[in-house]
Coordinates of C-alpha atoms in Angstrom, one line a residue:
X1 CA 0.0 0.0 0.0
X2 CA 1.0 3.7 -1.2
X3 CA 0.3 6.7 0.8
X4 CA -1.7 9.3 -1.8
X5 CA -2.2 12.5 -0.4
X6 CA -4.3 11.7 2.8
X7 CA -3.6 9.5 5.9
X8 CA -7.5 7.8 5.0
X9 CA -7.0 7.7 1.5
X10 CA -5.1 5.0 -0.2
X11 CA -3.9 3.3 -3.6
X12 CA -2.9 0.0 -4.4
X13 CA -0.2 -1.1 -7.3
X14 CA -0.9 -4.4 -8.4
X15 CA 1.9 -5.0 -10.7
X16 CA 5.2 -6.7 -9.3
X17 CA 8.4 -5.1 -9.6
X18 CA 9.5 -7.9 -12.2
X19 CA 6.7 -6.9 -14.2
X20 CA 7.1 -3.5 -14.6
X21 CA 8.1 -2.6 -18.0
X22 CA 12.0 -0.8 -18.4
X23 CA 13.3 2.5 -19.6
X24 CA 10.9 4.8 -21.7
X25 CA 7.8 2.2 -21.6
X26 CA 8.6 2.7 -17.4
X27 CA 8.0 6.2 -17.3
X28 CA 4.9 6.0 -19.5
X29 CA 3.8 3.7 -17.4
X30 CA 4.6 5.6 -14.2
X31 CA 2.8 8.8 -15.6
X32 CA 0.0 6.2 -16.8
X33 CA -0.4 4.9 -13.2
X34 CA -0.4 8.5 -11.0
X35 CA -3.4 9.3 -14.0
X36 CA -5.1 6.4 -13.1
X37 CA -4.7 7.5 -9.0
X38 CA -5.4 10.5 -9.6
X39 CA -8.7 9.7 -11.4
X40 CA -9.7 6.6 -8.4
X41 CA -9.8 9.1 -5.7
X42 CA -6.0 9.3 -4.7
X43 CA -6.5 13.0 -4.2
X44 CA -10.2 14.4 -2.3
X45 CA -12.6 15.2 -4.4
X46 CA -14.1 19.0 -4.8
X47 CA -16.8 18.3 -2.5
X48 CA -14.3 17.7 0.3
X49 CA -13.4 21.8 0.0
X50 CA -16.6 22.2 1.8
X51 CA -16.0 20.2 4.7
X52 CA -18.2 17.7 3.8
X53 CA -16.9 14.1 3.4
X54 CA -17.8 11.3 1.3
X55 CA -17.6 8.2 2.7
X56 CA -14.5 6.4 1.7
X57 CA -16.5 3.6 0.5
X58 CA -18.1 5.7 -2.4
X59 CA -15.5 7.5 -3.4
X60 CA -13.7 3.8 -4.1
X61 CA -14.3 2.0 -7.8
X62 CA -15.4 -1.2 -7.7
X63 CA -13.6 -3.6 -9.6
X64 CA -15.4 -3.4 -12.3
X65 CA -15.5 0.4 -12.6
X66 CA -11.3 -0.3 -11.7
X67 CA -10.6 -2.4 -14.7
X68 CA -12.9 0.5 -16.5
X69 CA -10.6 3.3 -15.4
X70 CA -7.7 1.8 -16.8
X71 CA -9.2 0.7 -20.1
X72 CA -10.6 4.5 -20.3
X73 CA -8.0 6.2 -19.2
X74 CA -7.7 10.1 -20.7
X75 CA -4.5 10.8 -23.2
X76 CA -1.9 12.1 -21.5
X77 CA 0.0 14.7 -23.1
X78 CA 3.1 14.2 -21.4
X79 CA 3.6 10.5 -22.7
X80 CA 2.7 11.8 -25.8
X81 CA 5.4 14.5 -25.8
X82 CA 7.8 11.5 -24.9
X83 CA 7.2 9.7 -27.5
X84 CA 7.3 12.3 -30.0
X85 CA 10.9 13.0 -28.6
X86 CA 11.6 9.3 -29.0
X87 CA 10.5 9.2 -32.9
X88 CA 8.6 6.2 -31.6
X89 CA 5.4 7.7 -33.3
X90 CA 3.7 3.8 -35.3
X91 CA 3.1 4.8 -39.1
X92 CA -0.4 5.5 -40.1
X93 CA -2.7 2.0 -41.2
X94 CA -3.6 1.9 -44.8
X95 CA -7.2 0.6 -43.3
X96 CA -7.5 3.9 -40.9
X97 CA -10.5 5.6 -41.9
X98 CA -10.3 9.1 -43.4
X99 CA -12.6 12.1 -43.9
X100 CA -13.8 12.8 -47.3
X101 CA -12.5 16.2 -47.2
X102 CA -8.9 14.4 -46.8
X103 CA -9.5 12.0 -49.2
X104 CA -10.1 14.0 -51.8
X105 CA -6.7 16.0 -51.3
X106 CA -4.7 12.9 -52.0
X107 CA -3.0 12.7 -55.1
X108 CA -2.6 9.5 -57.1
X109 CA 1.1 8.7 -58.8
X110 CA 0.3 8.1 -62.3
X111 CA 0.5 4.2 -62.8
X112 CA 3.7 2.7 -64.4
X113 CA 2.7 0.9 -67.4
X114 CA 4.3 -2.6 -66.7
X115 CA 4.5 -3.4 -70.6
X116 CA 5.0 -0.9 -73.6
X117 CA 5.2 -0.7 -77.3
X118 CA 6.0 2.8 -76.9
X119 CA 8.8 5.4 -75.0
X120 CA 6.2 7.7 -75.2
X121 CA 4.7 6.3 -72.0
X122 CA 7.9 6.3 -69.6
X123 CA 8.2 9.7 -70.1
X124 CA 6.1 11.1 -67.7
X125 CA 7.4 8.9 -65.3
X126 CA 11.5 8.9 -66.0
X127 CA 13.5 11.8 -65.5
X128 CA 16.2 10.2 -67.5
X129 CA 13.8 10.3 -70.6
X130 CA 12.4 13.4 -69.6
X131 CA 16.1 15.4 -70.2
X132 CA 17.3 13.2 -73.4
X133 CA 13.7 14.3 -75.0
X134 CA 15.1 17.8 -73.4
X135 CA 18.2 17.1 -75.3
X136 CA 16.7 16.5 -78.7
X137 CA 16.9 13.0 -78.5
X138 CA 13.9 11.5 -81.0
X139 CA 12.8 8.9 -78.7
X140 CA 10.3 7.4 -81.4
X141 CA 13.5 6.5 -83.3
X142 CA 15.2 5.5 -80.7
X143 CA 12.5 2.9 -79.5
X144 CA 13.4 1.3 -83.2
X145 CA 16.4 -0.2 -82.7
X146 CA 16.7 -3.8 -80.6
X147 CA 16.6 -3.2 -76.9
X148 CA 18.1 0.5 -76.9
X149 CA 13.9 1.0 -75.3
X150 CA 15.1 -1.2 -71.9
X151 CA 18.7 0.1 -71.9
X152 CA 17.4 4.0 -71.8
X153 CA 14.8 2.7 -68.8
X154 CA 17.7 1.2 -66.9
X155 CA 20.0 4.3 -67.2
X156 CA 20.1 6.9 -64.5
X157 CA 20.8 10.1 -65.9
X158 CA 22.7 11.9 -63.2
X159 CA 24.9 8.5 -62.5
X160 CA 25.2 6.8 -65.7
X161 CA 24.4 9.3 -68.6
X162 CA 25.8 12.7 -67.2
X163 CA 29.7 11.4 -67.7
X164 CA 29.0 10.1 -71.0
X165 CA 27.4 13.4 -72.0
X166 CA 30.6 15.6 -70.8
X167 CA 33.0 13.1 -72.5
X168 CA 31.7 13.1 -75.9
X169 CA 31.7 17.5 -75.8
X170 CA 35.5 16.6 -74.4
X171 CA 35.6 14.7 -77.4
X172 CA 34.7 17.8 -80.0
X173 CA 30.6 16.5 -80.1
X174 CA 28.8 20.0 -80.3
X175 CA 26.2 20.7 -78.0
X176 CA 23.1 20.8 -80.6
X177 CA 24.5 17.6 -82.1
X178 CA 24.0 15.7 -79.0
X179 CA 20.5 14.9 -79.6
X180 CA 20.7 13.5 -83.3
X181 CA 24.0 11.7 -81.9
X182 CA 22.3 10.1 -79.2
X183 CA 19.2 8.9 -81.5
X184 CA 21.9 7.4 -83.9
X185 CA 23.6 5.4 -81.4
X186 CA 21.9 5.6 -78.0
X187 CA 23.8 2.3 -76.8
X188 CA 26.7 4.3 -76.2
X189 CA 25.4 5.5 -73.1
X190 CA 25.4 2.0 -71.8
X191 CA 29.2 2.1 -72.3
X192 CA 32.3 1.8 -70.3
X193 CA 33.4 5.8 -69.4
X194 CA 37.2 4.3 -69.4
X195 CA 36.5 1.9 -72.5
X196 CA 35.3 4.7 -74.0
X197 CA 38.6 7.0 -73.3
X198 CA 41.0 4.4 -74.3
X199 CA 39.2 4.2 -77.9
X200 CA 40.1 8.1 -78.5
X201 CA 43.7 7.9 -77.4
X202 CA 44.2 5.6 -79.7
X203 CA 43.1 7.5 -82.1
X204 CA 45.4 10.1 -81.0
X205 CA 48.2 7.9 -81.0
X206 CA 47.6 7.3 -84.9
X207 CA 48.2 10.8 -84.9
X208 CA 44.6 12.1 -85.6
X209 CA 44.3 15.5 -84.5
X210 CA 41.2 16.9 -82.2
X211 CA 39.1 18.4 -84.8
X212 CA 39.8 15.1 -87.4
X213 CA 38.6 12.8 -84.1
X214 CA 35.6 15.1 -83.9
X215 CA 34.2 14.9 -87.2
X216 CA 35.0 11.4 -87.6
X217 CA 32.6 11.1 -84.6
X218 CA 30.0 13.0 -85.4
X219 CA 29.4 11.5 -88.6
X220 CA 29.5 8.1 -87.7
X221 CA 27.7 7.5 -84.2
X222 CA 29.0 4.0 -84.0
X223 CA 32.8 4.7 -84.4
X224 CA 33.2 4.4 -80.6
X225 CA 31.7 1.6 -79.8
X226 CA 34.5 -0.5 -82.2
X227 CA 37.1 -1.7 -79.9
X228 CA 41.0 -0.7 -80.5
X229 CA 41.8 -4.1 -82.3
X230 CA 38.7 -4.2 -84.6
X231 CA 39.9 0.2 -85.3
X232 CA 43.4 -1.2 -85.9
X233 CA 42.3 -4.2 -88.1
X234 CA 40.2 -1.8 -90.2
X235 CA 42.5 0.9 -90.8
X236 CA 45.2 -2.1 -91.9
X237 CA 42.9 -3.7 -93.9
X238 CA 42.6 -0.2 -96.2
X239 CA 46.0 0.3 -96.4
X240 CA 47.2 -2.4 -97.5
X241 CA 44.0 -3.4 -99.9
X242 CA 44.3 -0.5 -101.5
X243 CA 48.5 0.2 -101.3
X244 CA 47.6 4.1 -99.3
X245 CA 50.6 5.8 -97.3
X246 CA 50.0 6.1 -93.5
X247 CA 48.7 9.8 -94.2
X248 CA 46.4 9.0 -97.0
X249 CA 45.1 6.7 -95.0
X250 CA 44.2 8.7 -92.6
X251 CA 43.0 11.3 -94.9
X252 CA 40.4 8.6 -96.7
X253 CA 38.9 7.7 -93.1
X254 CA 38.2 11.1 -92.2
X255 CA 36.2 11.9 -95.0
X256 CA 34.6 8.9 -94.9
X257 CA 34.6 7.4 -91.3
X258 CA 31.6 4.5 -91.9
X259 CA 34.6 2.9 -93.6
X260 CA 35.7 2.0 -90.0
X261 CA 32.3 0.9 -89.1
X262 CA 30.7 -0.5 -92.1
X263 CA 30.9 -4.1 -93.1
X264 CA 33.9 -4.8 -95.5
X265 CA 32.1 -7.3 -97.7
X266 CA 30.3 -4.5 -99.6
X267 CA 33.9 -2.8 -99.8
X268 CA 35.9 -6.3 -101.1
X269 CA 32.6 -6.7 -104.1
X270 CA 33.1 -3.0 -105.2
X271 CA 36.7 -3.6 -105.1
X272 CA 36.9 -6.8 -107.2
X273 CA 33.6 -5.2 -109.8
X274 CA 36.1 -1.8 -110.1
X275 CA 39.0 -4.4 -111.5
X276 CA 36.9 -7.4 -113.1
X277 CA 34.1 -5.9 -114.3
X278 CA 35.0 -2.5 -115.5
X279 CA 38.9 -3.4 -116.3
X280 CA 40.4 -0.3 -113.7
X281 CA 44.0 -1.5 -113.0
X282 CA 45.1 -1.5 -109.2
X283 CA 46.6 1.8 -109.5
X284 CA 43.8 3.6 -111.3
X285 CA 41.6 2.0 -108.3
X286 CA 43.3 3.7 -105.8
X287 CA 43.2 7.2 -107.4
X288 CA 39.6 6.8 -107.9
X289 CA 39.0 6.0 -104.0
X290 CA 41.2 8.1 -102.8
X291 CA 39.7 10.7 -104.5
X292 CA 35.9 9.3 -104.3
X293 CA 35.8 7.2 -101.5
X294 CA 31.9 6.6 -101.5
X295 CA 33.1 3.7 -104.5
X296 CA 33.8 1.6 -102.4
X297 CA 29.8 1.6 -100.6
X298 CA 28.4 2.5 -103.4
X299 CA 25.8 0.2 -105.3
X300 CA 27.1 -2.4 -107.1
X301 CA 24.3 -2.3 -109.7
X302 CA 24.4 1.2 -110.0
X303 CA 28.2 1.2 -110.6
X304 CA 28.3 -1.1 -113.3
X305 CA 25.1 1.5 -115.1
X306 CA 26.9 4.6 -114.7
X307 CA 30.2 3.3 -116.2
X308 CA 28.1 1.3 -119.1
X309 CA 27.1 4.6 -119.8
X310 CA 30.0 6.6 -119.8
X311 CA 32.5 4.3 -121.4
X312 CA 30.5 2.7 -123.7
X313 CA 27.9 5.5 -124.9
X314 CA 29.6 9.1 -124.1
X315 CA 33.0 7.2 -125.0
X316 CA 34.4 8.0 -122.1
X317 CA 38.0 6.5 -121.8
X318 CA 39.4 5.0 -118.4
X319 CA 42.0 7.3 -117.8
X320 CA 39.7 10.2 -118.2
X321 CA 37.0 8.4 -115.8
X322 CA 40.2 8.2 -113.2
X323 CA 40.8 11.9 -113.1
X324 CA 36.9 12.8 -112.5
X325 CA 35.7 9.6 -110.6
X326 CA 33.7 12.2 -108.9
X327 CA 31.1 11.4 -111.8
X328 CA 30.2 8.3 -110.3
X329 CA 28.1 10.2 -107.0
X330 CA 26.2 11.9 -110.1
X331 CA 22.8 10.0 -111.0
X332 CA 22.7 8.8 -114.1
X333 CA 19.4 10.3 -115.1
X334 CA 21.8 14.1 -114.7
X335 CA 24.4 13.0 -116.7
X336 CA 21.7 11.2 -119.5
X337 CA 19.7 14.2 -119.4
X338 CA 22.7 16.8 -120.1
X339 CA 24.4 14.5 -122.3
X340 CA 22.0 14.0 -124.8
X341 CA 21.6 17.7 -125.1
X342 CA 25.0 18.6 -125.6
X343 CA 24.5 16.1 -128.4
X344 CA 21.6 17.8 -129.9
X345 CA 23.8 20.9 -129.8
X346 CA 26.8 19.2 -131.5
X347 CA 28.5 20.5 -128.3
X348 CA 29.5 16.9 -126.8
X349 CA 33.5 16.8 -126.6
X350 CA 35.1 15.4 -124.1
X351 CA 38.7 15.0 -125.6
X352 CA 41.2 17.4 -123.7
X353 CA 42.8 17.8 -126.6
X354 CA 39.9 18.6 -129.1
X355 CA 38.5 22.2 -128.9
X356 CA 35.2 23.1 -126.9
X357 CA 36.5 20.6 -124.4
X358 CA 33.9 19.8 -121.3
X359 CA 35.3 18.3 -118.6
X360 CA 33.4 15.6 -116.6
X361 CA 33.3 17.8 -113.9
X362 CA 31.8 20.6 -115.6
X363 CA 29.0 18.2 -117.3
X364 CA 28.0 16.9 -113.7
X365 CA 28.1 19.6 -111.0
X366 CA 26.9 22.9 -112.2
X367 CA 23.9 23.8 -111.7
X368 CA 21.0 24.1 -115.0
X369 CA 21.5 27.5 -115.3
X370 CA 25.2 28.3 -115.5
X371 CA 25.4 24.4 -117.5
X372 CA 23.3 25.8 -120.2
X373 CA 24.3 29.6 -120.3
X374 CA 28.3 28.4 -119.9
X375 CA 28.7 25.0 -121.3
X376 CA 26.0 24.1 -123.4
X377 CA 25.4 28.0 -124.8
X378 CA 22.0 28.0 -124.3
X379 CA 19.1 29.1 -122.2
X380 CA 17.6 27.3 -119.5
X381 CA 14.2 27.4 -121.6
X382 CA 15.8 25.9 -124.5
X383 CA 16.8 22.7 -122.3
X384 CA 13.7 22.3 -120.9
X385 CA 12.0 22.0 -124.1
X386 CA 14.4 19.1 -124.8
X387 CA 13.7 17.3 -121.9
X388 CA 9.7 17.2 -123.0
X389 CA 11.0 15.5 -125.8
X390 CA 12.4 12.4 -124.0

């Protein structure tokens, strides 16, 4: 028995010592215990002011009203201060009830779709897609290559994409080439940073300066993701196929880099058509890439037509077709068109040493106006009244 307040007036603990709970849960307990004395008449109630005293009987609980009291026992601030203090506040039920009013102020996370035929979808819900459609990155070409869709959805772009983005401007990349870069070749982004860096120097080691690296970059999106023995196999292979110095080498890859990254098979047919089929020898065939290196990806059917034409209807010798093999990027329909009109006109020479002597060059790159008021001596009127005669 505990003395509470009044020599008459008494409480009783019930709980052993062993049972009483330890540390924090003790002092709740404690402050939970003087509540509950304090509320089963440890203390005189107001009436006792007056002088007038209830007996002690009535101013005990019954058991029943005991086991009441504690069931019922008022909040008590203090515990809840503690245990605010504590961070020992339980988490909210998802089955606790809610007013409408709060109900209606919660707002639903758009739902991940768990299966796509579209980027389109994601984007909403990626930041990483978010700033590569930020970045110009066509996303709807993207999704059109095999699996580059999952790689982009894996990617974080502050971790995994950021470093890639500062190494290829390092590398010479331009900042509003990034996007169309990026749509060519988005699996570069899933590459090794230090992969990547070995690539360049040995690049640089082959002695290709910054701005040659740059462009060869640029224009083909796929050149860094060849390793260093396939880029050294491939710059061999041209060298020695077609019998090029070190430096013209060089010079042919840069201007056409997809050489590096193209299949060769195309290259070895185009080679062996060049020498069977249209009788170049092996030194006229390197003059003619080296100065038109498109030959060597160039269609194989179309090829065989524009020479056919050339050689055996304009009269076109081989020698002359190796000093302007730039005639074979023309279409065939130009040089048909302007050819046959030069004929009409009695104006088709293409002997160097004969007089009114056009060069192949001449015949395919100017444009209508200055061909017909320059070469062919005519107005642009005149040779579009010839060509409704086809």
């Amino acid at each position: 028995l505990r003395s509470c307040g009044s020599p008459a007036r008494t409480c009783r603990e019930f709980a052993p010592l062993a049972l009483l709970p330890a540390g924090k849960d003790r002092v709740l307990w404690r402050l939970q215990a003087c509540r509950h004395a304090s509320v089963g008449s440890c203390f005189a109630p107001d009436s006792a002011k007056d002088g007038s005293f209830s007996p002690l009987e009535s101013n005990l609980p019954s058991p029943v009203k005991q086991e009441q009291a504690k069931v019922e026992a008022l909040p008590d601030l203090n515990a809840k201060i503690l245990n605010e203090d504590w961070d020992d506040i339980p988490p909210s039920s998802a089955l606790e009830e809610i007013s409408e009013e709060a109900a209606v102020q919660i707002i639903a996370e758009p739902i991940l779709p768990l299966q796509s035929t579209t980027l389109r979808d994601y984007v909403d819900h990626s930041e990483t897609l978010a700033k590569l459609v930020h970045l110009g990155v066509d996303l709807s070409q993207v999704e059109k290559r095999q699996k580059a869709g999952q790689l982009l959805l894996t990617l974080d772009f502050e971790k995994d994409i950021r470093k890639i983005l500062l190494f290829l401007k390092d590398v010479g990349v331009e900042d509003n080439q990034l996007g169309p870069f990026l749509t060519k070749n988005p699996y570069i982004l899933g590459e090794d940073l230090e992969a990547l860096e070995t690539r360049v120097a040995y690049l640089k080691s082959k002695k290709f300066g910054k701005s040659e690296i740059a462009q060869m970059v640029s224009r083909a999106p796929y050149l860094l993701l060849f390793s260093v023995e396939r880029l050294d196999n491939r710059l061999g292979f041209f060298k020695n196929e077609l019998g090029l110095s070190v430096k013209k080498t060089k010079d042919l890859v840069v201007r056409l880099p997809r050489l590096l990254t193209g299949k060769l098979e195309p290259v070895k047919e185009n080679l062996q058509v060049c020498q069977i089929e249209l009788g170049f020898q092996r030194n006229e065939i390197q003059q003619i890439v080296y100065k038109t290196p498109k030959i060597l990806t160039a269609s194989k059917k179309r090829l065989r037509q524009t020479f056919d034409y050339l050689h055996n209807i304009m009269g076109i010798p081989h020698h002359m077709l190796t000093r302007f093999p730039q005639v074979f990027n023309s279409k065939l329909l130009r040089i048909r068109e302007r050819h046959m009109f030069l004929a009409f006109l009695g104006r088709a020479q293409y002997d160097p040493a004969e007089p009114s002597y056009i060069s192949l060059d001449q015949l395919v790159s100017l444009p209508d106006e200055v061909f017909c008021t320059e070469i062919a001596k005519a107005s642009i009127q005149d040779f579009e009244n010839f060509l409704k005669t086809l």
